[in-house]
Every structure is written in structure tokens, then in C-alpha cells.
Amino acid sequence: MVSADFSVHPGAVFAEAIGNDRLDLLTDYPFTRLATLLAGVTPRANTAPVLLSVGEPQHPPPALIDEALRANTAGWGKYPPVGATPEFRAAAGDWLTRRYALPAGLFEPERSLLPVSGTREALFMLALLAVPPRKAGRQPAVLMPNPFYAPYEGAAVLAGAEPVFLSGTRETGFLPDLDALTPELLERTALFYLCTPANPQGAAASAAYLAKAIGLARQYGFVLAVDECYAEIYLDTAPVGALQVAAGLPQGDNPWANILVFHSLSKRSSAAGLRSGFVAGDPLLIGRFSRLRSYANAGMPLPVVAASTALWRDEEHVEENRRLYRAKFAAAEAELQGRYGYYRPDGGFFLWLEVGDGEEAARRLWAEGGIRVLPGAYLSRNNPGEPNPGERFIRVALVQDAETVGQACAAIVRILG
Ligand SMILES: Cc1ncc(COP(=O)(O)O)c(C=O)c1O
């Protein structure tokens, strides 16, 4: 667990920079890298492409969305308020209280919740809020899993922090090893992005793990950002959440101190195009985030707010979604038969398959089967002295229907052996 050397990033551009040259410390975004890898590779004739690279659910979005949008067209003429509407906050807050069995009244949506236009923008913007110029007299650190969701790194780097990549391997249960964090690092940590269930590995943090992370955030004074956007896609048991764990800890005046959780309708409601989610937790941080967002955020259009309110109030479509994912995992399992280190994830809709050289596997699957998957290395970084935890893997997003998923997995076995 050492921070990476940015000067060796593949794809980094060191041409004379205009403006903020921190941008040049980033690689191309994972899907741009995939497009570059596969440019010029033509799938064999007569193979219809099967896109399993992007985590964009292909189930039809619930009809509720259209109904709410049509009933609220007057809202297109208005600038949206930073906090959306009281109805939105109540619907999302009630959902949090139901989903995580929070004690009645403990979570106060008026003080502790803000709408976000998809969690990506808010996860990114959070670093502007959380990262001071110096922490413990040094450059602040932003901790994140490795592999990780790319915006965490972009946010850390552009906020002037050092991103620190905490590898999640089979040995660590595919989550960062909290016991390996040194006091020296924790003292200068400003922000820790934790993803549970994790993208890409699907591992869900236990209550004990989350309690430890919360304890560290409070002891060392950093923001714990828990990305729970896959929390509703699970096969067996609903993963615990950070607010649920915090509610069970000994309480001072602020039960959510140092914690922000991020939830999204993109996966829960198969509505990635709606760009709708929320951030919730520590009212002090939410208050400051609201102030920042008054300057920076576009706001969630009011018809979208109305549709989102209806979705957070409805569970039927989410149960149906889970049923569809169970069928897809069953189809994948029947074909993979435990190959490539297959395991059943705690949550999310990704297969994280150990195939040897992930980039080569992605290229072959596209060329020979028209199957588009993401090399694991595009989601991970090298830490000096450690193997890259993504390079032997591919990420396969089970976003198509069960039959297509089954056929694609059969093709993966045929092509990769
Ligand atoms: C781990 C993780 N967090 C956040 C997001 C952002 O989702 P959205 O901006 O659609 O809410 C994604 C999307 O793929 C993701 O995989």
C-alpha cells in the first residue's frame, strides 16, 4: 500500500499544458482506453456485438418515470433549487430509514440529504469540499480502493491531493485492508472513498469493517465517503450500509459525524439517463456541500426530482430488477462452472474474472466473439512493489438479458479456454 508514481501512467499527456496541468496526471478514462485498445479490431463477420463493458443496465426503466415527467412539465421552466424539494428529501430519507432499519426519526432529511445529478458528479465535487491545502503540515492524501471507480482518482488529483490506492485482492476479501493503514498516512488523510458493494469485485463491507472505517475517520478527522450505489443489486442478503452501522455505534450529538453515503437510481432503477441520486449523512458536511453546490452544481431539474421521488417510494420495480439479475447470474454460473476464479459477488452486477492477461483477453473476446468487456487494469493502478490487482482480470457487466449473458459466457469459455 504505497502511493503510485504518476509519471509512469500509460496514456498520460505531457505536452505543454494550458491551464490546470494536474489533468495530465490522469490516464484516459477507462472507456476511452478500451476504445483505443479495440480500435482497428473488427469482430468476425456475423457476430452481433454484445456490450458488457459499461455498467449501464439495459432493463427498460420503470414506467413511473414517464408518468412523473409528464405530470410535471411546468418544472422545465424553473431553475432547480440545490436541495430539490421537501418531498424528494422525505422520499429518499424514508427509503434510507426503511432500507437500513434506522431508528425512527434519527435521520433528518432536511439537514442530512442533498440531491445529486447522478452520484458521479457529487463524488467528484466532494474532493473540493473535503481536501484542504495541507493536512498535518503535508500534502493531503485521498484514500481509495484499487481497483476503483475512476472519478475518485480524478477528484483527488484535481483537488491537489495525493491519491493513495489501497489494493483489494482475494486475500483482503477484495476490500482495502484497513489494518495496513499507518498513522502517518491517516494523519494526512482528508478523504477516504470506500465502495460497497465494490465495483468491480462485488464485495460488500461487513458491519465490523464499516465500524472500523468510521472510527478511523473520526479519530483522524477525515471524510469517509461511502459509495453505496450498488447497494440494491444483490442476490441473497441486502448489504449493510454505513449509516446503519453508525446508528448502532455509541452516539454523541451527531450520529453521522464524518460520514457521507452516496446512492443512485442508475442501478437501483435501471435509470442511468435520469442522472439522479443523493448524498446523505453528516449535517455539517451536508450544509457545507450545499453551499459549495450553490456555486457549482447544475441542479436536478424539477420534473426529474418528481420522477425520482416516485422511484424512491417504490420497491416493486427494484424487486423485479433483482429477480432479473438473479437469472443472469444463474445463466453465467451455468456456463462458467467456476472457471477464472468465479465467485458469487455480495452485490452489484459484475463478474470479476481472472483470465491471465486482462487486456489480451478483452482484445480476443472482441475480435473472436464480438464481446466487449473491460480489462481490469483500466480500473486499477500500479503500486511500486505490488502486483497490479486488476491486470489479470476482466470486468464483465451483466447488463444484457439472461439469455444473452448465458450465450456470452459460453463464448468466453470457448474463446479463452
Ligand atoms: C462505483 C460507482 N459509483 C458511482 C457511479 C456513478 O453512478 P451515477 O452517476 O449514474 O449515479 C458508478 C457508475 O457506474 C459506479 O460504478
Tab-separated table of C-alpha atoms and ligand atoms in Angstrom:
chain	number	residue	atom	x	y	z
A	1	MET	CA	0.000	0.000	0.000
A	2	VAL	CA	2.165	2.789	-1.345
A	3	SER	CA	1.095	5.712	-3.484
A	4	ALA	CA	1.642	5.360	-7.200
A	5	ASP	CA	4.175	7.154	-9.324
A	6	PHE	CA	2.094	9.238	-11.698
A	7	SER	CA	4.898	9.887	-14.115
A	8	VAL	CA	4.597	6.304	-15.384
A	9	HIS	CA	0.881	6.332	-16.197
A	10	PRO	CA	0.240	4.979	-19.651
A	11	GLY	CA	-1.633	7.481	-21.749
A	12	ALA	CA	-0.545	10.474	-19.701
A	13	VAL	CA	-0.049	13.540	-21.855
A	14	PHE	CA	2.914	15.686	-21.080
A	15	ALA	CA	2.538	18.138	-23.916
A	16	GLU	CA	2.750	21.787	-22.974
A	17	ALA	CA	-0.320	22.230	-20.836
A	18	ILE	CA	-2.807	25.045	-20.981
A	19	GLY	CA	-4.313	25.763	-17.608
A	20	ASN	CA	-4.561	23.116	-14.928
A	21	ASP	CA	-1.796	20.640	-15.686
A	22	ARG	CA	-2.957	18.287	-12.923
A	23	LEU	CA	-5.294	16.918	-15.579
A	24	ASP	CA	-2.260	15.471	-17.318
A	25	LEU	CA	-1.581	13.273	-14.305
A	26	LEU	CA	-4.669	11.230	-15.166
A	27	THR	CA	-4.816	8.415	-17.657
A	28	ASP	CA	-7.520	8.480	-20.285
A	29	TYR	CA	-10.886	7.431	-18.828
A	30	PRO	CA	-11.275	3.605	-18.793
A	31	PHE	CA	-13.760	3.510	-21.684
A	32	THR	CA	-11.566	5.773	-23.812
A	33	ARG	CA	-8.709	3.344	-23.178
A	34	LEU	CA	-10.948	0.452	-24.170
A	35	ALA	CA	-11.936	2.237	-27.392
A	36	THR	CA	-8.226	2.765	-28.134
A	37	LEU	CA	-7.436	-0.899	-27.423
A	38	LEU	CA	-10.186	-2.135	-29.710
A	39	ALA	CA	-9.859	0.476	-32.477
A	40	GLY	CA	-8.985	-1.334	-35.659
A	41	VAL	CA	-10.025	-4.739	-34.273
A	42	THR	CA	-13.022	-5.928	-36.232
A	43	PRO	CA	-15.155	-8.677	-34.764
A	44	ARG	CA	-15.526	-11.693	-37.028
A	45	ALA	CA	-18.254	-11.430	-39.635
A	46	ASN	CA	-21.752	-12.452	-38.489
A	47	THR	CA	-21.129	-11.800	-34.813
A	48	ALA	CA	-23.582	-9.310	-33.351
A	49	PRO	CA	-21.690	-7.196	-30.789
A	50	VAL	CA	-22.555	-7.869	-27.143
A	51	LEU	CA	-21.703	-4.897	-24.949
A	52	LEU	CA	-20.741	-5.984	-21.445
A	53	SER	CA	-18.177	-3.276	-20.759
A	54	VAL	CA	-20.251	-0.399	-19.396
A	55	GLY	CA	-22.282	-0.764	-16.184
A	56	GLU	CA	-25.402	0.588	-17.856
A	57	PRO	CA	-28.430	-1.614	-17.041
A	58	GLN	CA	-30.400	-2.464	-20.169
A	59	HIS	CA	-33.703	-3.297	-18.433
A	60	PRO	CA	-36.459	-0.927	-19.516
A	61	PRO	CA	-36.680	1.942	-16.994
A	62	PRO	CA	-39.867	1.887	-14.874
A	63	ALA	CA	-42.990	3.484	-16.403
A	64	LEU	CA	-43.229	5.634	-13.281
A	65	ILE	CA	-40.558	7.893	-14.753
A	66	ASP	CA	-42.531	8.901	-17.833
A	67	GLU	CA	-45.697	9.393	-15.832
A	68	ALA	CA	-43.980	11.719	-13.351
A	69	LEU	CA	-42.140	13.655	-16.064
A	70	ARG	CA	-45.371	14.233	-17.992
A	71	ALA	CA	-47.229	15.343	-14.875
A	72	ASN	CA	-44.544	17.911	-14.008
A	73	THR	CA	-43.698	19.659	-17.254
A	74	ALA	CA	-44.105	23.116	-15.668
A	75	GLY	CA	-40.847	22.376	-13.841
A	76	TRP	CA	-38.827	22.605	-17.077
A	77	GLY	CA	-39.217	26.374	-16.869
A	78	LYS	CA	-37.689	26.710	-13.430
A	79	TYR	CA	-34.165	26.745	-12.060
A	80	PRO	CA	-33.970	23.796	-9.662
A	81	PRO	CA	-33.194	24.527	-6.004
A	82	VAL	CA	-29.970	22.988	-4.602
A	83	GLY	CA	-31.994	20.884	-2.156
A	84	ALA	CA	-34.641	19.779	-4.723
A	85	THR	CA	-37.997	19.612	-2.895
A	86	PRO	CA	-39.081	18.613	0.626
A	87	GLU	CA	-40.991	15.702	-0.994
A	88	PHE	CA	-37.828	14.426	-2.655
A	89	ARG	CA	-35.818	14.661	0.551
A	90	ALA	CA	-38.565	12.934	2.521
A	91	ALA	CA	-38.892	10.104	-0.039
A	92	ALA	CA	-35.138	9.470	-0.131
A	93	GLY	CA	-34.835	9.840	3.652
A	94	ASP	CA	-37.739	7.444	4.266
A	95	TRP	CA	-36.130	4.976	1.915
A	96	LEU	CA	-32.837	5.204	3.867
A	97	THR	CA	-34.706	4.688	7.147
A	98	ARG	CA	-36.592	1.645	5.738
A	99	ARG	CA	-33.704	0.075	3.872
A	100	TYR	CA	-31.238	0.362	6.742
A	101	ALA	CA	-33.716	-0.055	9.618
A	102	LEU	CA	-32.634	3.270	11.151
A	103	PRO	CA	-34.367	4.238	14.395
A	104	ALA	CA	-37.478	6.296	13.545
A	105	GLY	CA	-36.692	9.998	13.337
A	106	LEU	CA	-32.920	9.620	13.710
A	107	PHE	CA	-32.235	10.501	10.102
A	108	GLU	CA	-33.419	14.039	9.324
A	109	PRO	CA	-33.579	14.546	5.566
A	110	GLU	CA	-33.964	18.311	5.875
A	111	ARG	CA	-30.485	18.573	7.407
A	112	SER	CA	-28.760	15.481	6.145
A	113	LEU	CA	-29.572	14.902	2.478
A	114	LEU	CA	-28.997	16.591	-0.878
A	115	PRO	CA	-29.975	15.547	-4.406
A	116	VAL	CA	-27.158	14.843	-6.846
A	117	SER	CA	-27.298	14.690	-10.617
A	118	GLY	CA	-26.029	11.126	-10.659
A	119	THR	CA	-23.527	10.250	-7.965
A	120	ARG	CA	-20.519	10.680	-10.237
A	121	GLU	CA	-20.570	14.465	-10.220
A	122	ALA	CA	-21.053	14.587	-6.452
A	123	LEU	CA	-18.324	12.034	-5.725
A	124	PHE	CA	-16.048	14.204	-7.824
A	125	MET	CA	-17.144	17.521	-6.354
A	126	LEU	CA	-16.761	16.159	-2.830
A	127	ALA	CA	-12.972	16.383	-3.057
A	128	LEU	CA	-13.266	20.162	-3.477
A	129	LEU	CA	-15.129	20.191	-0.182
A	130	ALA	CA	-13.031	17.690	1.729
A	131	VAL	CA	-9.442	18.394	0.716
A	132	PRO	CA	-7.702	21.325	2.445
A	133	PRO	CA	-4.456	22.774	1.061
A	134	ARG	CA	-2.432	20.938	3.760
A	135	LYS	CA	-3.224	18.300	6.364
A	136	ALA	CA	-0.868	17.574	9.265
A	137	GLY	CA	1.512	20.024	7.552
A	138	ARG	CA	1.748	17.918	4.387
A	139	GLN	CA	0.058	17.295	1.058
A	140	PRO	CA	-3.311	15.706	1.915
A	141	ALA	CA	-3.947	12.103	0.935
A	142	VAL	CA	-7.161	10.758	-0.566
A	143	LEU	CA	-7.557	7.033	0.007
A	144	MET	CA	-9.410	4.851	-2.438
A	145	PRO	CA	-9.746	1.170	-3.267
A	146	ASN	CA	-7.670	-0.378	-6.034
A	147	PRO	CA	-9.296	-1.226	-8.438
A	148	PHE	CA	-11.657	1.715	-8.168
A	149	TYR	CA	-14.277	3.885	-9.847
A	150	ALA	CA	-12.248	6.311	-11.971
A	151	PRO	CA	-13.784	9.610	-10.756
A	152	TYR	CA	-12.306	9.062	-7.260
A	153	GLU	CA	-8.845	9.413	-8.699
A	154	GLY	CA	-9.788	12.360	-10.900
A	155	ALA	CA	-11.287	14.138	-7.917
A	156	ALA	CA	-8.270	13.536	-5.685
A	157	VAL	CA	-5.750	14.661	-8.268
A	158	LEU	CA	-7.622	17.760	-9.378
A	159	ALA	CA	-8.145	18.801	-5.760
A	160	GLY	CA	-4.359	18.745	-5.309
A	161	ALA	CA	-4.250	15.667	-3.066
A	162	GLU	CA	-2.160	12.561	-3.409
A	163	PRO	CA	-4.369	9.612	-4.392
A	164	VAL	CA	-3.430	6.526	-2.403
A	165	PHE	CA	-4.545	3.235	-3.927
A	166	LEU	CA	-5.415	0.522	-1.414
A	167	SER	CA	-5.349	-2.789	-3.211
A	168	GLY	CA	-8.277	-5.157	-2.815
A	169	THR	CA	-7.295	-8.708	-3.670
A	170	ARG	CA	-8.744	-12.124	-2.991
A	171	GLU	CA	-6.530	-12.202	0.135
A	172	THR	CA	-8.038	-8.977	1.518
A	173	GLY	CA	-11.613	-10.022	0.679
A	174	PHE	CA	-11.468	-7.620	-2.308
A	175	LEU	CA	-11.657	-4.599	0.011
A	176	PRO	CA	-8.864	-2.296	1.238
A	177	ASP	CA	-7.008	-3.689	4.238
A	178	LEU	CA	-7.783	-1.150	6.964
A	179	ASP	CA	-5.254	-2.709	9.335
A	180	ALA	CA	-2.448	-1.865	6.910
A	181	LEU	CA	-3.083	1.908	7.144
A	182	THR	CA	-0.328	3.626	9.081
A	183	PRO	CA	-0.915	6.548	11.496
A	184	GLU	CA	1.452	8.618	9.341
A	185	LEU	CA	-0.855	8.160	6.338
A	186	LEU	CA	-4.096	8.514	8.298
A	187	GLU	CA	-2.970	11.802	9.834
A	188	ARG	CA	-2.728	13.426	6.421
A	189	THR	CA	-5.823	11.686	5.011
A	190	ALA	CA	-8.520	14.192	4.082
A	191	LEU	CA	-10.942	11.856	2.353
A	192	PHE	CA	-11.467	8.102	2.007
A	193	TYR	CA	-13.623	6.783	-0.836
A	194	LEU	CA	-14.948	3.361	0.032
A	195	CYS	CA	-17.185	1.462	-2.377
A	196	THR	CA	-19.542	-1.214	-1.019
A	197	PRO	CA	-20.652	-3.372	-2.709
A	198	ALA	CA	-17.422	-2.761	-4.574
A	199	ASN	CA	-17.160	-2.027	-8.256
A	200	PRO	CA	-15.748	-4.181	-9.814
A	201	GLN	CA	-15.369	-7.083	-7.372
A	202	GLY	CA	-18.827	-7.017	-5.768
A	203	ALA	CA	-17.516	-7.460	-2.210
A	204	ALA	CA	-19.692	-5.888	0.486
A	205	ALA	CA	-18.075	-4.489	3.619
A	206	SER	CA	-19.245	-6.099	6.868
A	207	ALA	CA	-20.664	-4.079	9.751
A	208	ALA	CA	-17.398	-4.545	11.659
A	209	TYR	CA	-15.397	-3.295	8.684
A	210	LEU	CA	-17.577	-0.195	8.320
A	211	ALA	CA	-17.416	0.466	12.070
A	212	LYS	CA	-13.638	0.393	11.879
A	213	ALA	CA	-13.583	2.771	8.902
A	214	ILE	CA	-15.950	5.163	10.701
A	215	GLY	CA	-13.772	5.020	13.817
A	216	LEU	CA	-10.682	5.913	11.782
A	217	ALA	CA	-12.465	8.823	10.087
A	218	ARG	CA	-13.433	10.231	13.468
A	219	GLN	CA	-10.087	9.591	15.116
A	220	TYR	CA	-8.062	11.163	12.315
A	221	GLY	CA	-10.565	13.805	11.190
A	222	PHE	CA	-11.244	12.878	7.595
A	223	VAL	CA	-14.378	12.474	5.465
A	224	LEU	CA	-15.492	8.892	4.875
A	225	ALA	CA	-17.367	8.810	1.559
A	226	VAL	CA	-19.173	5.514	1.193
A	227	ASP	CA	-20.289	4.846	-2.358
A	228	GLU	CA	-23.291	2.545	-1.960
A	229	CYS	CA	-24.678	2.880	-5.458
A	230	TYR	CA	-24.822	-0.924	-5.918
A	231	ALA	CA	-26.491	-1.492	-2.531
A	232	GLU	CA	-29.801	-2.527	-4.077
A	233	ILE	CA	-28.407	-5.050	-6.539
A	234	TYR	CA	-27.783	-8.181	-4.511
A	235	LEU	CA	-28.570	-11.851	-4.930
A	236	ASP	CA	-29.148	-13.106	-1.401
A	237	THR	CA	-28.685	-10.723	1.539
A	238	ALA	CA	-29.071	-6.937	1.481
A	239	PRO	CA	-25.603	-5.448	2.185
A	240	VAL	CA	-25.298	-3.333	5.349
A	241	GLY	CA	-24.758	0.403	4.918
A	242	ALA	CA	-22.560	2.954	6.667
A	243	LEU	CA	-25.464	4.896	8.214
A	244	GLN	CA	-26.931	1.639	9.529
A	245	VAL	CA	-23.645	0.836	11.227
A	246	ALA	CA	-23.234	4.391	12.542
A	247	ALA	CA	-26.730	4.244	14.050
A	248	GLY	CA	-25.590	1.273	16.137
A	249	LEU	CA	-22.435	2.964	17.477
A	250	PRO	CA	-22.337	4.926	20.734
A	251	GLN	CA	-23.813	8.288	19.838
A	252	GLY	CA	-22.873	11.851	20.508
A	253	ASP	CA	-24.899	14.778	19.156
A	254	ASN	CA	-24.106	13.877	15.585
A	255	PRO	CA	-24.700	10.190	14.785
A	256	TRP	CA	-23.455	10.641	11.233
A	257	ALA	CA	-20.259	12.564	12.067
A	258	ASN	CA	-17.635	12.381	9.282
A	259	ILE	CA	-19.773	10.094	7.078
A	260	LEU	CA	-21.379	10.713	3.700
A	261	VAL	CA	-23.128	7.942	1.750
A	262	PHE	CA	-23.945	8.104	-1.950
A	263	HIS	CA	-26.976	6.424	-3.526
A	264	SER	CA	-28.108	6.342	-7.115
A	265	LEU	CA	-31.151	5.466	-9.190
A	266	SER	CA	-28.920	4.468	-12.105
A	267	LYS	CA	-28.545	0.877	-10.922
A	268	ARG	CA	-31.430	0.538	-8.451
A	269	SER	CA	-33.999	1.685	-11.005
A	270	SER	CA	-32.113	0.999	-14.267
A	271	ALA	CA	-32.311	4.721	-14.975
A	272	ALA	CA	-28.759	5.826	-15.721
A	273	GLY	CA	-30.062	8.541	-18.063
A	274	LEU	CA	-32.152	10.191	-15.371
A	275	ARG	CA	-28.937	11.346	-13.644
A	276	SER	CA	-30.403	11.094	-10.189
A	277	GLY	CA	-29.093	10.148	-6.784
A	278	PHE	CA	-28.454	11.646	-3.396
A	279	VAL	CA	-25.756	12.205	-0.819
A	280	ALA	CA	-26.628	11.830	2.857
A	281	GLY	CA	-25.020	11.886	6.261
A	282	ASP	CA	-23.190	14.354	8.481
A	283	PRO	CA	-25.353	17.525	8.581
A	284	LEU	CA	-22.260	19.718	8.975
A	285	LEU	CA	-20.777	18.323	5.794
A	286	ILE	CA	-24.137	18.411	4.019
A	287	GLY	CA	-24.513	22.079	4.960
A	288	ARG	CA	-21.094	22.911	3.571
A	289	PHE	CA	-21.705	20.775	0.491
A	290	SER	CA	-24.964	22.643	-0.124
A	291	ARG	CA	-23.051	25.925	-0.010
A	292	LEU	CA	-20.459	24.623	-2.462
A	293	ARG	CA	-23.123	23.196	-4.731
A	294	SER	CA	-24.937	26.560	-4.852
A	295	TYR	CA	-21.919	27.764	-6.782
A	296	ALA	CA	-21.088	24.711	-8.823
A	297	ASN	CA	-23.984	22.352	-9.439
A	298	ALA	CA	-26.490	22.497	-12.293
A	299	GLY	CA	-29.282	21.273	-10.042
A	300	MET	CA	-31.685	18.412	-10.620
A	301	PRO	CA	-34.487	19.519	-12.991
A	302	LEU	CA	-37.817	19.574	-11.148
A	303	PRO	CA	-39.547	17.012	-13.400
A	304	VAL	CA	-36.586	14.684	-12.688
A	305	VAL	CA	-36.998	15.438	-8.989
A	306	ALA	CA	-40.659	14.343	-9.237
A	307	ALA	CA	-39.753	11.128	-11.074
A	308	SER	CA	-37.003	10.387	-8.552
A	309	THR	CA	-39.388	10.963	-5.655
A	310	ALA	CA	-41.746	8.354	-7.123
A	311	LEU	CA	-38.890	5.873	-7.640
A	312	TRP	CA	-37.559	6.148	-4.068
A	313	ARG	CA	-41.109	5.436	-2.854
A	314	ASP	CA	-41.467	2.294	-4.968
A	315	GLU	CA	-39.879	-1.085	-4.220
A	316	GLU	CA	-41.747	-3.268	-6.709
A	317	HIS	CA	-39.588	-2.370	-9.677
A	318	VAL	CA	-36.441	-2.894	-7.597
A	319	GLU	CA	-37.508	-6.394	-6.603
A	320	GLU	CA	-38.201	-7.174	-10.238
A	321	ASN	CA	-34.736	-5.876	-11.095
A	322	ARG	CA	-33.123	-8.189	-8.547
A	323	ARG	CA	-35.092	-11.108	-9.998
A	324	LEU	CA	-33.657	-10.325	-13.435
A	325	TYR	CA	-30.100	-10.148	-12.060
A	326	ARG	CA	-30.512	-13.469	-10.233
A	327	ALA	CA	-31.493	-15.074	-13.534
A	328	LYS	CA	-28.427	-13.565	-15.213
A	329	PHE	CA	-26.052	-14.794	-12.530
A	330	ALA	CA	-27.653	-18.252	-12.785
A	331	ALA	CA	-27.084	-18.198	-16.562
A	332	ALA	CA	-23.460	-17.062	-16.118
A	333	GLU	CA	-22.752	-19.643	-13.410
A	334	ALA	CA	-24.178	-22.459	-15.538
A	335	GLU	CA	-21.711	-21.649	-18.327
A	336	LEU	CA	-18.636	-20.654	-16.330
A	337	GLN	CA	-18.739	-23.624	-13.947
A	338	GLY	CA	-16.344	-21.924	-11.528
A	339	ARG	CA	-13.726	-21.088	-14.183
A	340	TYR	CA	-11.499	-17.989	-13.904
A	341	GLY	CA	-11.858	-17.933	-10.124
A	342	TYR	CA	-15.585	-17.173	-10.393
A	343	TYR	CA	-17.316	-16.370	-7.118
A	344	ARG	CA	-20.790	-15.066	-6.383
A	345	PRO	CA	-20.490	-11.356	-5.550
A	346	ASP	CA	-22.253	-9.940	-2.476
A	347	GLY	CA	-23.702	-7.219	-4.650
A	348	GLY	CA	-23.534	-5.354	-7.943
A	349	PHE	CA	-23.809	-6.900	-11.383
A	350	PHE	CA	-20.209	-7.527	-12.403
A	351	LEU	CA	-18.222	-10.688	-12.978
A	352	TRP	CA	-14.582	-10.178	-11.996
A	353	LEU	CA	-12.828	-12.942	-13.843
A	354	GLU	CA	-9.184	-13.870	-13.545
A	355	VAL	CA	-8.183	-14.668	-17.095
A	356	GLY	CA	-4.389	-14.168	-17.145
A	357	ASP	CA	-3.719	-11.080	-19.243
A	358	GLY	CA	-6.911	-8.986	-18.989
A	359	GLU	CA	-6.082	-6.679	-21.869
A	360	GLU	CA	-5.275	-9.544	-24.225
A	361	ALA	CA	-8.452	-11.366	-23.161
A	362	ALA	CA	-10.562	-8.261	-23.858
A	363	ARG	CA	-8.999	-7.921	-27.300
A	364	ARG	CA	-9.573	-11.580	-28.165
A	365	LEU	CA	-13.153	-11.588	-26.906
A	366	TRP	CA	-13.927	-8.627	-29.131
A	367	ALA	CA	-12.095	-9.978	-32.175
A	368	GLU	CA	-13.333	-13.558	-31.965
A	369	GLY	CA	-16.732	-13.175	-30.318
A	370	GLY	CA	-17.832	-9.531	-30.624
A	371	ILE	CA	-17.981	-9.427	-26.818
A	372	ARG	CA	-16.911	-6.152	-25.262
A	373	VAL	CA	-15.562	-6.340	-21.712
A	374	LEU	CA	-13.250	-4.085	-19.715
A	375	PRO	CA	-9.659	-5.065	-18.861
A	376	GLY	CA	-9.299	-4.928	-15.070
A	377	ALA	CA	-6.082	-2.923	-15.382
A	378	TYR	CA	-8.087	0.039	-16.728
A	379	LEU	CA	-9.683	0.267	-13.275
A	380	SER	CA	-6.527	-0.144	-11.212
A	381	ARG	CA	-3.072	1.330	-10.675
A	382	ASN	CA	0.388	0.024	-10.055
A	383	ASN	CA	1.737	0.466	-6.579
A	384	PRO	CA	5.506	0.086	-6.556
A	385	GLY	CA	6.496	-3.326	-5.228
A	386	GLU	CA	2.999	-4.830	-5.525
A	387	PRO	CA	1.289	-6.673	-8.350
A	388	ASN	CA	-1.372	-4.568	-10.064
A	389	PRO	CA	-4.593	-6.028	-8.607
A	390	GLY	CA	-6.510	-5.600	-11.882
A	391	GLU	CA	-4.179	-6.693	-14.630
A	392	ARG	CA	-5.042	-10.405	-14.586
A	393	PHE	CA	-8.794	-9.700	-14.645
A	394	ILE	CA	-11.620	-8.656	-16.904
A	395	ARG	CA	-14.817	-6.990	-15.705
A	396	VAL	CA	-17.981	-8.310	-17.314
A	397	ALA	CA	-21.125	-6.232	-16.707
A	398	LEU	CA	-24.258	-8.401	-16.663
A	399	VAL	CA	-26.410	-5.673	-18.138
A	400	GLN	CA	-27.989	-7.599	-21.034
A	401	ASP	CA	-30.805	-10.153	-20.632
A	402	ALA	CA	-30.159	-13.600	-19.128
A	403	GLU	CA	-30.135	-15.423	-22.458
A	404	THR	CA	-27.557	-13.023	-23.925
A	405	VAL	CA	-25.476	-13.255	-20.750
A	406	GLY	CA	-25.528	-17.080	-20.910
A	407	GLN	CA	-24.502	-17.074	-24.577
A	408	ALA	CA	-21.751	-14.530	-23.912
A	409	CYS	CA	-20.357	-16.594	-21.029
A	410	ALA	CA	-20.412	-19.719	-23.207
A	411	ALA	CA	-18.465	-17.754	-25.820
A	412	ILE	CA	-15.977	-16.535	-23.202
A	413	VAL	CA	-15.263	-20.158	-22.239
A	414	ARG	CA	-14.978	-21.178	-25.903
A	415	ILE	CA	-12.575	-18.354	-26.752
A	416	LEU	CA	-10.423	-18.149	-23.630
A	417	GLY	CA	-10.487	-21.864	-22.860
B	1	LIG	C1	-18.894	2.607	-8.120
B	1	LIG	C2	-19.728	3.610	-8.828
B	1	LIG	N1	-20.038	4.741	-8.195
B	1	LIG	C3	-20.781	5.686	-8.791
B	1	LIG	C4	-21.238	5.516	-10.077
B	1	LIG	C5	-21.999	6.654	-10.692
B	1	LIG	O1	-23.269	6.375	-11.000
B	1	LIG	P1	-24.294	7.552	-11.316
B	1	LIG	O2	-23.500	8.804	-11.599
B	1	LIG	O3	-25.025	7.075	-12.511
B	1	LIG	O4	-25.122	7.688	-10.083
B	1	LIG	C6	-20.959	4.354	-10.786
B	1	LIG	C7	-21.431	4.181	-12.159
B	1	LIG	O5	-21.096	3.304	-12.874
B	1	LIG	C8	-20.164	3.366	-10.135
B	1	LIG	O6	-19.849	2.227	-10.742
